CSV table of C-alpha atoms in Angstrom, one decimal:
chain,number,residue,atom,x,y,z
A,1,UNK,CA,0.0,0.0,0.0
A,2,UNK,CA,1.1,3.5,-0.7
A,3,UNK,CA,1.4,6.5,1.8
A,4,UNK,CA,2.5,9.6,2.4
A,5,UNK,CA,3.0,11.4,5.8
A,6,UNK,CA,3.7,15.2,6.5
A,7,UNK,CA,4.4,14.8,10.5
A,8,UNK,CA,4.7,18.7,10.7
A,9,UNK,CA,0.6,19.6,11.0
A,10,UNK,CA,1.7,23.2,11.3
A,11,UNK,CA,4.4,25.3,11.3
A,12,UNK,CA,5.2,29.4,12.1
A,13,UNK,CA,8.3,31.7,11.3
A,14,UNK,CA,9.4,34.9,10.6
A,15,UNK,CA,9.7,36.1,7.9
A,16,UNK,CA,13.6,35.8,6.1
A,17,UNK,CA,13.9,32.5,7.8
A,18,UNK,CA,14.7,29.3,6.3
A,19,UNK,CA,11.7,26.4,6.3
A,20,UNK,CA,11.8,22.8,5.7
A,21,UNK,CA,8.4,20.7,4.8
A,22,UNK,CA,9.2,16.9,5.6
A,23,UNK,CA,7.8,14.1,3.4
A,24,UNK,CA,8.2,10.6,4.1
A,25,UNK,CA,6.9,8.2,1.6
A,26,UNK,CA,6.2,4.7,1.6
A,27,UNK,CA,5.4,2.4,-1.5
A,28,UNK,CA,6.8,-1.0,-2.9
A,29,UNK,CA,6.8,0.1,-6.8
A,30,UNK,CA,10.3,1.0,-8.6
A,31,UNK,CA,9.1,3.4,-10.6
A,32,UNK,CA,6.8,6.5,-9.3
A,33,UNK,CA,6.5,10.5,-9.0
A,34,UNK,CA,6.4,12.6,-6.3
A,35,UNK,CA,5.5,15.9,-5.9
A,36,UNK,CA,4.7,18.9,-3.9
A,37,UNK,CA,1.3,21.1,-4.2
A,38,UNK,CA,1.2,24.6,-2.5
A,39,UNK,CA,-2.7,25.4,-1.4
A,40,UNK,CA,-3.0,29.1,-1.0
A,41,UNK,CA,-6.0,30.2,1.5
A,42,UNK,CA,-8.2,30.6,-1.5
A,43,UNK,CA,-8.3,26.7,-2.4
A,44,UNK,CA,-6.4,25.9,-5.4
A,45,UNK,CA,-3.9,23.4,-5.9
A,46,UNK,CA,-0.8,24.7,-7.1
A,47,UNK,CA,2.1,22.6,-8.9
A,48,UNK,CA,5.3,23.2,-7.7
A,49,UNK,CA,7.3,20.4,-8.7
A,50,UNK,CA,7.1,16.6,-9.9
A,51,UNK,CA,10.2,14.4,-9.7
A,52,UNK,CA,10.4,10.9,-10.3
A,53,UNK,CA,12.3,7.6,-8.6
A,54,UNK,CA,15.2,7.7,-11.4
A,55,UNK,CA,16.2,10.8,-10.9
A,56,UNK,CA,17.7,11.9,-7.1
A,57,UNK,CA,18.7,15.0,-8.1
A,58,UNK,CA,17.9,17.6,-5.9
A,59,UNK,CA,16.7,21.1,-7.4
A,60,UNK,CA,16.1,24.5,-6.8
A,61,UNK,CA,14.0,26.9,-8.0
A,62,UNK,CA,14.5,30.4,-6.8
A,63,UNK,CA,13.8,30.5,-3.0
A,64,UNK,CA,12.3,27.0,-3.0
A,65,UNK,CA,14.3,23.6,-3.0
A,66,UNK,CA,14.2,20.0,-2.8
A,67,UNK,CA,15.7,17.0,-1.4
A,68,UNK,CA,14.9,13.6,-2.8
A,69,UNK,CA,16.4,10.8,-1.2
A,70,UNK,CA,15.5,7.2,-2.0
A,71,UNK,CA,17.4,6.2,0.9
A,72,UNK,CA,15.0,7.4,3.4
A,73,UNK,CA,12.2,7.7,1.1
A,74,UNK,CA,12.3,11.0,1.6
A,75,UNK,CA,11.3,14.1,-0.3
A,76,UNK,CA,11.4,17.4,1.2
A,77,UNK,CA,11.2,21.3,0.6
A,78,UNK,CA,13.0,24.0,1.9
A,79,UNK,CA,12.2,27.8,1.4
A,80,UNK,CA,14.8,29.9,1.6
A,81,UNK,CA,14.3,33.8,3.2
A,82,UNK,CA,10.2,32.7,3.5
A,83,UNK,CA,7.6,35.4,2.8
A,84,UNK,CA,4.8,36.0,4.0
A,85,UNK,CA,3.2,35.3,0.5
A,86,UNK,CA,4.6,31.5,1.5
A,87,UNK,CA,1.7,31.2,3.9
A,88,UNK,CA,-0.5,27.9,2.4
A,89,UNK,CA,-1.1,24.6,3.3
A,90,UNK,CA,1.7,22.6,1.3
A,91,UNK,CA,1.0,18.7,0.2
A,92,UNK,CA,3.4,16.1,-0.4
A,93,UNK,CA,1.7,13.6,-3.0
A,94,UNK,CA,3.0,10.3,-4.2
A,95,UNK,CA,2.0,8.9,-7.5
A,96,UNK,CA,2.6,5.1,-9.2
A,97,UNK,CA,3.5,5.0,-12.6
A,98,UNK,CA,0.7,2.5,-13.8
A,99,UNK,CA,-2.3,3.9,-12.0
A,100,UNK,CA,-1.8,7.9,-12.1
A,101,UNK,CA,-4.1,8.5,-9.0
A,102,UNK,CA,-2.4,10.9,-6.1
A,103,UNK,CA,-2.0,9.7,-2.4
A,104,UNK,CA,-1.4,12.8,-0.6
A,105,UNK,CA,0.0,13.5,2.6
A,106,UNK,CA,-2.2,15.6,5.2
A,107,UNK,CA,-0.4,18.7,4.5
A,108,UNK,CA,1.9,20.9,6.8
A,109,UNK,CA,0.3,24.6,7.0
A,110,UNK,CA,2.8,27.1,7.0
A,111,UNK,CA,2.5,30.6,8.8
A,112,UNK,CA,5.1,33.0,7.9
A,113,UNK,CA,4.5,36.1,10.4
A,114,UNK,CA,6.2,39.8,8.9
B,1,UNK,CA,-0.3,26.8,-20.8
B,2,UNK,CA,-3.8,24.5,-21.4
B,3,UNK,CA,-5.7,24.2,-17.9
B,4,UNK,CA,-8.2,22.4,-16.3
B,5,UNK,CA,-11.5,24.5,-15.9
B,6,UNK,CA,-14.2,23.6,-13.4
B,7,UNK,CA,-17.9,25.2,-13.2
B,8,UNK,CA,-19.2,26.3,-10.8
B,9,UNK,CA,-16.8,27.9,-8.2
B,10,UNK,CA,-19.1,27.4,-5.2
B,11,UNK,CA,-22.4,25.3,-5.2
B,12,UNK,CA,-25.0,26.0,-1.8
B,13,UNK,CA,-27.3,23.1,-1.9
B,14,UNK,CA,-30.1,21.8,0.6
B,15,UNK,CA,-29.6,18.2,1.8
B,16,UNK,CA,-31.0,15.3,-0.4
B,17,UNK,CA,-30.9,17.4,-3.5
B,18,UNK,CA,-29.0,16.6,-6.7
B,19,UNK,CA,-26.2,18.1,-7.9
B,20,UNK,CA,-23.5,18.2,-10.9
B,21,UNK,CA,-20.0,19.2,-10.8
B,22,UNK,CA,-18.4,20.3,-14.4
B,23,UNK,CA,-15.0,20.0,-15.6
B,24,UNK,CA,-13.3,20.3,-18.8
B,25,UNK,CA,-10.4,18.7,-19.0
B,26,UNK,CA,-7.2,19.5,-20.8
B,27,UNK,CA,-8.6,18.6,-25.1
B,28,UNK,CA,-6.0,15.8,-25.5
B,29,UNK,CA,-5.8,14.2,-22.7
B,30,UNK,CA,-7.4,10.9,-22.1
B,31,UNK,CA,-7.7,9.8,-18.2
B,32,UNK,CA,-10.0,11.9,-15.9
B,33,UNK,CA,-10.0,12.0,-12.1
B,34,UNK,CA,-12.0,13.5,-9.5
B,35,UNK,CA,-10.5,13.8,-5.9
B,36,UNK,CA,-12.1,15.5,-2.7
B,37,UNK,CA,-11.1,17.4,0.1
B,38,UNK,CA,-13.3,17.6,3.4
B,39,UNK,CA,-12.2,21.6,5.0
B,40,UNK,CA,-9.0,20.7,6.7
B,41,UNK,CA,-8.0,17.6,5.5
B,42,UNK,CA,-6.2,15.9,2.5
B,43,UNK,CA,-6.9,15.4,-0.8
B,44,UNK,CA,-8.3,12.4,-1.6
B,45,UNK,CA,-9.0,9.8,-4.8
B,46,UNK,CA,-12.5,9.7,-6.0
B,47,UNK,CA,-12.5,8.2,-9.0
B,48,UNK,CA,-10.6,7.4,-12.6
B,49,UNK,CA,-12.3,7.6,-15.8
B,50,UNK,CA,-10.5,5.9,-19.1
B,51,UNK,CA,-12.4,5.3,-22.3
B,52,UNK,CA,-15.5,6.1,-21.4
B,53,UNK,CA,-15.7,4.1,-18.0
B,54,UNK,CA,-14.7,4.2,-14.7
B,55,UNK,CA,-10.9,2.8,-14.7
B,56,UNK,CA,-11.0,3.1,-10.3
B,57,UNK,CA,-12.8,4.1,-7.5
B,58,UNK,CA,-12.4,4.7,-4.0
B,59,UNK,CA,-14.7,3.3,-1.2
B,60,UNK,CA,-15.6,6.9,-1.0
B,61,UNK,CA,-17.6,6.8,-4.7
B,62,UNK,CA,-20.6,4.7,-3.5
B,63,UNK,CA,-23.6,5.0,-5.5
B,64,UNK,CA,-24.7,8.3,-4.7
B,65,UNK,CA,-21.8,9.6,-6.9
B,66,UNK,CA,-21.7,9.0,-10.9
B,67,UNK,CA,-19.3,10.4,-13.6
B,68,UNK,CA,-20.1,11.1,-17.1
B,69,UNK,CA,-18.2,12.6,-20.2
B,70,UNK,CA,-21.5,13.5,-22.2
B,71,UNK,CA,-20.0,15.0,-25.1
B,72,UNK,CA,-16.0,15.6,-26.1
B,73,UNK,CA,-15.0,18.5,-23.4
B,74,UNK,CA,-16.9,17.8,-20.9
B,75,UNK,CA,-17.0,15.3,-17.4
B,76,UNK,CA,-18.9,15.8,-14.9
B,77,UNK,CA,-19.3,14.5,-11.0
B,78,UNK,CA,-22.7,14.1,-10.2
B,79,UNK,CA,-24.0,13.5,-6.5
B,80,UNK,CA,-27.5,12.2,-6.6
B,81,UNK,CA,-29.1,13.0,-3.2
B,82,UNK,CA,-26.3,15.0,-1.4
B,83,UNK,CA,-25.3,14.4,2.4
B,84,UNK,CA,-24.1,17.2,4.9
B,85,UNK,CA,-20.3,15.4,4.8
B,86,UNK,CA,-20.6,15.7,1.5
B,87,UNK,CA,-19.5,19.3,2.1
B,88,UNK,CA,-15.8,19.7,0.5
B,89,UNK,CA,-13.8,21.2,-2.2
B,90,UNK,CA,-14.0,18.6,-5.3
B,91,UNK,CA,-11.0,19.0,-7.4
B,92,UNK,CA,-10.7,17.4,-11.2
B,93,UNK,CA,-7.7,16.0,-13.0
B,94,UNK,CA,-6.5,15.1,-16.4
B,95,UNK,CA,-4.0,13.1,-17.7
B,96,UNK,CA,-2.5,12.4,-21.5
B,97,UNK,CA,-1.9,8.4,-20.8
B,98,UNK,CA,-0.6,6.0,-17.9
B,99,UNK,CA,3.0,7.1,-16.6
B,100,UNK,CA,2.1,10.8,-17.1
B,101,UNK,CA,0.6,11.7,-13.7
B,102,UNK,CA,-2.5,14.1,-13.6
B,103,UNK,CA,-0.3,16.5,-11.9
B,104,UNK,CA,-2.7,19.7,-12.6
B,105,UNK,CA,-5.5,20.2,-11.3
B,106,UNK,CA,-8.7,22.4,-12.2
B,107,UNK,CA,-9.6,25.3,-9.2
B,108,UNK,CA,-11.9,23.1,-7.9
B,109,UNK,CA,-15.8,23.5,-6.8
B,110,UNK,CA,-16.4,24.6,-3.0
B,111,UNK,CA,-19.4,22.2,-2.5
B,112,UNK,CA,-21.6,23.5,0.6
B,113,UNK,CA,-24.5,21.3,1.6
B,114,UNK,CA,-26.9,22.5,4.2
């Protein structure tokens, strides 16, 4: 069975500082995506990034970045110099190559205070 | 950048009525998806739809829910006497083929049944 757990339910800074989202997934297929939604207060899901199990690269995308490892099926997110604009609920979501669907994690809301 | 459109925004409907959720997926894609999130919580699977039938379904799509693609843009959710927990944001989904993960999803439709 597939699953995806965000332990952080919730998490507040400052503005400036640096953030990491944890995501921990668990699956026993050699060949799937994950990725990482940002949910703004007005509901959307927003695509941030997809990755997939071949490629452990980590990458970075202006202030945000991310750190795949298959060794602790792991794949988290760190915001650099957060913003209050950061403020969302972010998902970690998991999906298999042959059936498409999402598992999602629970989310980790983030406050960044100014 | 093609996008996955959902009608309405917000739906306010009495308990026990019917009602239909719109999407229109992206024109050349091929698997369709419907996931829910109760206020709060995660995003979860609804339902796939491939070739003009349901592909998967979650224990969640009993039969008060039904999907339909009634003409070439269109596929709708349809809730046939609706429950107060059935009160959520339902998102929609789109993908081209297996191994290319429905990783964008339409705005969704705030769902409010009273």
């Amino acid at each position: 069975a597939q699953k995806v757990t965000q332990a952080q339910t919730e998490i507040s800074v400052v503005e400036k500082e640096d953030v990491t989202l944890d995501c921990v997934y668990e699956t026993r297929d050699t060949t799937y995506y994950l990725f990482w939604y940002k949910q703004p207060p007005s509901g959307e899901l927003v695509f941030l990034i997809r990755r997939n199990s071949f490629d452990e690269q980590n990458e970075i995308s202006g202030r945000y970045s991310w750190n795949f490892q298959k060794s602790t099926s792991s794949f988290n997110f760190t915001i650099t110099a957060s913003q209050v604009v950061d403020s969302a609920v972010y998902f970690c979501a998991l999906s298999l190559y042959n059936f498409n669907k999402f598992y999602f994690g629970s989310g980790t809301k983030l406050n960044v205070k100014p | 950048e093609p996008e996955v459109t959902q009608t309405p925004s917000h739906q306010v409907t009495q308990m026990g009525q019917e009602v239909i959720l719109r999407c229109v997926p992206i024109s050349n894609h091929l698997y369709f998806y419907w996931y829910r999130q109760i206020l709060g919580q995660k995003v979860e699977f609804l339902v796939s739809f491939y070739n003009n039938e349901i592909s998967e379904k979650s224990e969640i799509f009993d039969d008060q829910f039904s999907v339909e693609r009634p003409d070439g843009s269109n596929f709708t959710l349809k809730i046939r006497s609706t429950k107060l927990e059935d009160s959520a944001m339902y998102f929609c989904a789109s993908s081209e083929a297996l191994g290319y993960p429905a990783q964008y999803f339409g705005p969704g439709t705030r769902l409010l049944v009273l």
